[in-house]
């Protein structure tokens, strides 16, 4: 019976998804470490981890920077070409996590269930996003490198390729790396 219990426990562990706890974004302005909350946003974290493991974020830029609001990245190349993505995920707003300074949330269109790869880091408390248009799903927070985020939010921006608030000098995400898994 003891052997059966151990085998069953091992099988359950193998079947359980491996959620990343921390991800390092190595950027052209320094490193940012995110701690992900799979307990409160399991589908969003699984999505972010899948894009990270696939190398999707390498070579993307922070393409939308609004000081006093947020910095957004994860979907555009330096030439402002949008990278291809997988199908959108269901919205996990209302999970108990709030859009506060230093949290990371999924970017999306006006359609609630439209998030794919793009994310943003709040540089101010933006609780209105918790419910605005169905809400914006927070799935983690910055645990190292908020000084880097603050440097990014202060860069000069302009218009490029039909987009507004684009940094004048591209801020590259050189690589996203999973640091630890649960």
Coordinates of C-alpha atoms in Angstrom, one line a residue:
X1 CA 0.0 0.0 0.0
X2 CA 2.8 2.4 0.8
X3 CA 4.4 1.8 -2.7
X4 CA 1.0 2.6 -4.3
X5 CA 0.7 5.8 -2.3
X6 CA 4.2 6.9 -3.4
X7 CA 3.5 6.0 -7.0
X8 CA 0.2 7.8 -7.0
X9 CA 1.8 10.9 -5.4
X10 CA 4.6 10.8 -8.0
X11 CA 2.0 10.6 -10.8
X12 CA 0.1 13.6 -9.4
X13 CA 3.3 15.6 -9.3
X14 CA 4.1 14.7 -12.9
X15 CA 0.6 15.7 -14.0
X16 CA 0.7 19.0 -12.2
X17 CA 1.8 22.0 -14.4
X18 CA 5.1 23.6 -13.4
X19 CA 4.3 27.2 -12.7
X20 CA 7.2 29.6 -12.8
X21 CA 7.7 31.6 -9.6
X22 CA 10.2 34.1 -11.0
X23 CA 11.1 35.4 -14.4
X24 CA 14.0 37.7 -15.2
X25 CA 13.6 40.2 -18.0
X26 CA 17.0 41.2 -19.2
X27 CA 16.6 44.5 -20.9
X28 CA 18.8 47.1 -22.6
X29 CA 18.3 49.2 -19.4
X30 CA 18.9 46.5 -16.8
X31 CA 17.2 43.5 -15.3
X32 CA 13.7 43.2 -14.0
X33 CA 12.6 40.2 -11.9
X34 CA 9.0 39.3 -11.8
X35 CA 7.4 37.0 -9.2
X36 CA 4.3 35.3 -10.7
X37 CA 1.2 34.4 -8.8
X38 CA -0.1 31.1 -10.2
X39 CA -2.5 30.6 -7.3
X40 CA -4.5 33.7 -8.2
X41 CA -4.0 33.8 -12.0
X42 CA -3.2 30.2 -13.1
X43 CA -4.2 30.6 -16.8
X44 CA -2.4 33.9 -17.2
X45 CA 0.8 32.6 -15.5
X46 CA 0.7 29.4 -17.6
X47 CA 0.4 31.6 -20.7
X48 CA 3.2 33.9 -19.7
X49 CA 5.5 31.0 -18.9
X50 CA 4.7 29.3 -22.2
X51 CA 5.7 32.4 -24.1
X52 CA 8.8 32.7 -21.9
X53 CA 9.9 29.1 -22.5
X54 CA 9.3 29.5 -26.3
X55 CA 11.7 32.5 -26.4
X56 CA 8.9 34.8 -27.6
X57 CA 9.9 37.8 -25.5
X58 CA 13.6 37.8 -26.6
X59 CA 14.1 40.7 -29.0
X60 CA 10.8 42.4 -28.2
X61 CA 10.7 46.0 -27.0
X62 CA 8.8 48.1 -24.4
X63 CA 6.7 49.8 -27.2
X64 CA 4.3 51.9 -25.1
X65 CA 5.6 54.0 -22.2
X66 CA 3.4 56.4 -20.3
X67 CA 5.0 58.0 -17.3
X68 CA 2.7 58.1 -14.3
X69 CA 0.7 55.1 -15.8
X70 CA 2.6 52.0 -17.1
X71 CA 5.2 50.5 -19.4
X72 CA 4.0 47.9 -22.0
X73 CA 6.0 45.3 -23.9
X74 CA 6.1 41.7 -25.1
X75 CA 4.6 41.9 -28.5
X76 CA 6.6 44.2 -30.8
X77 CA 9.9 44.0 -32.5
X78 CA 12.2 47.1 -32.7
X79 CA 10.7 47.9 -36.1
X80 CA 7.2 48.0 -34.5
X81 CA 6.3 44.8 -36.3
X82 CA 3.9 42.8 -34.2
X83 CA 5.1 39.2 -33.3
X84 CA 2.6 36.4 -34.0
X85 CA 0.9 34.9 -31.0
X86 CA -1.2 32.0 -29.8
X87 CA -4.9 32.3 -29.3
X88 CA -6.1 34.7 -26.6
X89 CA -6.6 33.5 -23.0
X90 CA -9.7 34.0 -20.7
X91 CA -9.6 37.1 -18.6
X92 CA -8.6 36.5 -15.0
X93 CA -9.3 40.0 -13.6
X94 CA -11.1 40.0 -10.2
X95 CA -8.7 37.5 -8.8
X96 CA -7.9 39.5 -5.7
X97 CA -4.7 41.1 -7.2
X98 CA -4.9 44.9 -7.9
X99 CA -3.2 47.0 -10.5
X100 CA -0.8 48.7 -8.0
X101 CA 2.6 50.2 -8.6
X102 CA 5.0 47.4 -9.4
X103 CA 2.5 44.8 -10.5
X104 CA 2.5 43.2 -13.9
X105 CA -0.8 42.6 -15.8
X106 CA -1.9 41.4 -19.2
X107 CA -2.5 44.0 -22.0
X108 CA -5.5 43.4 -24.2
X109 CA -7.8 45.0 -26.6
X110 CA -11.3 46.3 -25.6
X111 CA -12.5 42.7 -25.7
X112 CA -12.0 41.2 -22.2
X113 CA -10.8 37.8 -23.4
X114 CA -8.2 39.1 -25.8
X115 CA -4.9 38.9 -24.0
X116 CA -2.1 37.1 -25.7
X117 CA 1.6 37.9 -25.1
X118 CA 1.7 41.6 -24.3
X119 CA 2.0 42.7 -20.7
X120 CA 2.5 45.9 -18.7
X121 CA 4.1 47.0 -15.5
X122 CA 2.2 49.6 -13.5
X123 CA 4.4 52.5 -12.5
X124 CA 1.6 54.0 -10.4
X125 CA -1.4 52.7 -8.5
X126 CA -4.0 52.1 -11.2
X127 CA -6.9 50.4 -9.3
X128 CA -9.4 51.7 -11.9
X129 CA -8.0 49.0 -14.2
X130 CA -9.2 46.3 -11.8
X131 CA -12.7 46.7 -13.2
X132 CA -12.4 49.0 -16.2
X133 CA -14.0 47.3 -19.2
X134 CA -14.0 44.0 -17.4
X135 CA -10.7 44.5 -15.8
X136 CA -7.0 43.9 -16.5
X137 CA -5.6 40.7 -15.0
X138 CA -2.7 41.2 -12.6
X139 CA -0.6 38.1 -12.5
X140 CA 2.6 39.1 -10.6
X141 CA 4.8 41.8 -9.4
X142 CA 8.3 43.3 -9.7
X143 CA 10.5 42.0 -6.9
X144 CA 13.8 43.3 -8.3
X145 CA 14.5 46.1 -10.8
X146 CA 11.8 48.6 -10.1
X147 CA 14.6 51.2 -10.5
X148 CA 14.9 49.9 -14.1
X149 CA 11.2 50.2 -14.6
X150 CA 11.4 53.8 -13.3
X151 CA 14.2 54.6 -15.7
X152 CA 12.1 53.1 -18.6
X153 CA 9.0 55.2 -17.6
X154 CA 11.1 58.4 -17.8
X155 CA 12.5 58.0 -21.3
X156 CA 11.5 60.4 -24.1
X157 CA 8.7 59.1 -26.3
X158 CA 7.0 60.0 -29.6
X159 CA 5.0 58.5 -32.4
X160 CA 6.2 55.7 -34.6
X161 CA 4.5 53.4 -37.1
X162 CA 1.0 54.6 -36.2
X163 CA 1.7 54.1 -32.4
X164 CA 1.9 56.7 -29.7
X165 CA 4.1 56.8 -26.6
X166 CA 6.9 54.8 -28.2
X167 CA 10.4 55.3 -26.7
X168 CA 12.6 57.4 -29.0
X169 CA 15.4 54.9 -28.4
X170 CA 14.1 51.2 -28.4
X171 CA 14.2 49.5 -25.0
X172 CA 14.9 45.9 -25.8
X173 CA 13.9 42.9 -23.9
X174 CA 17.0 40.9 -24.7
X175 CA 15.8 37.7 -23.0
X176 CA 13.2 36.5 -20.6
X177 CA 14.4 33.6 -18.3
X178 CA 12.6 31.4 -15.8
X179 CA 14.6 31.6 -12.6
X180 CA 12.6 29.2 -10.4
X181 CA 9.6 26.9 -10.7
X182 CA 7.2 25.8 -8.1

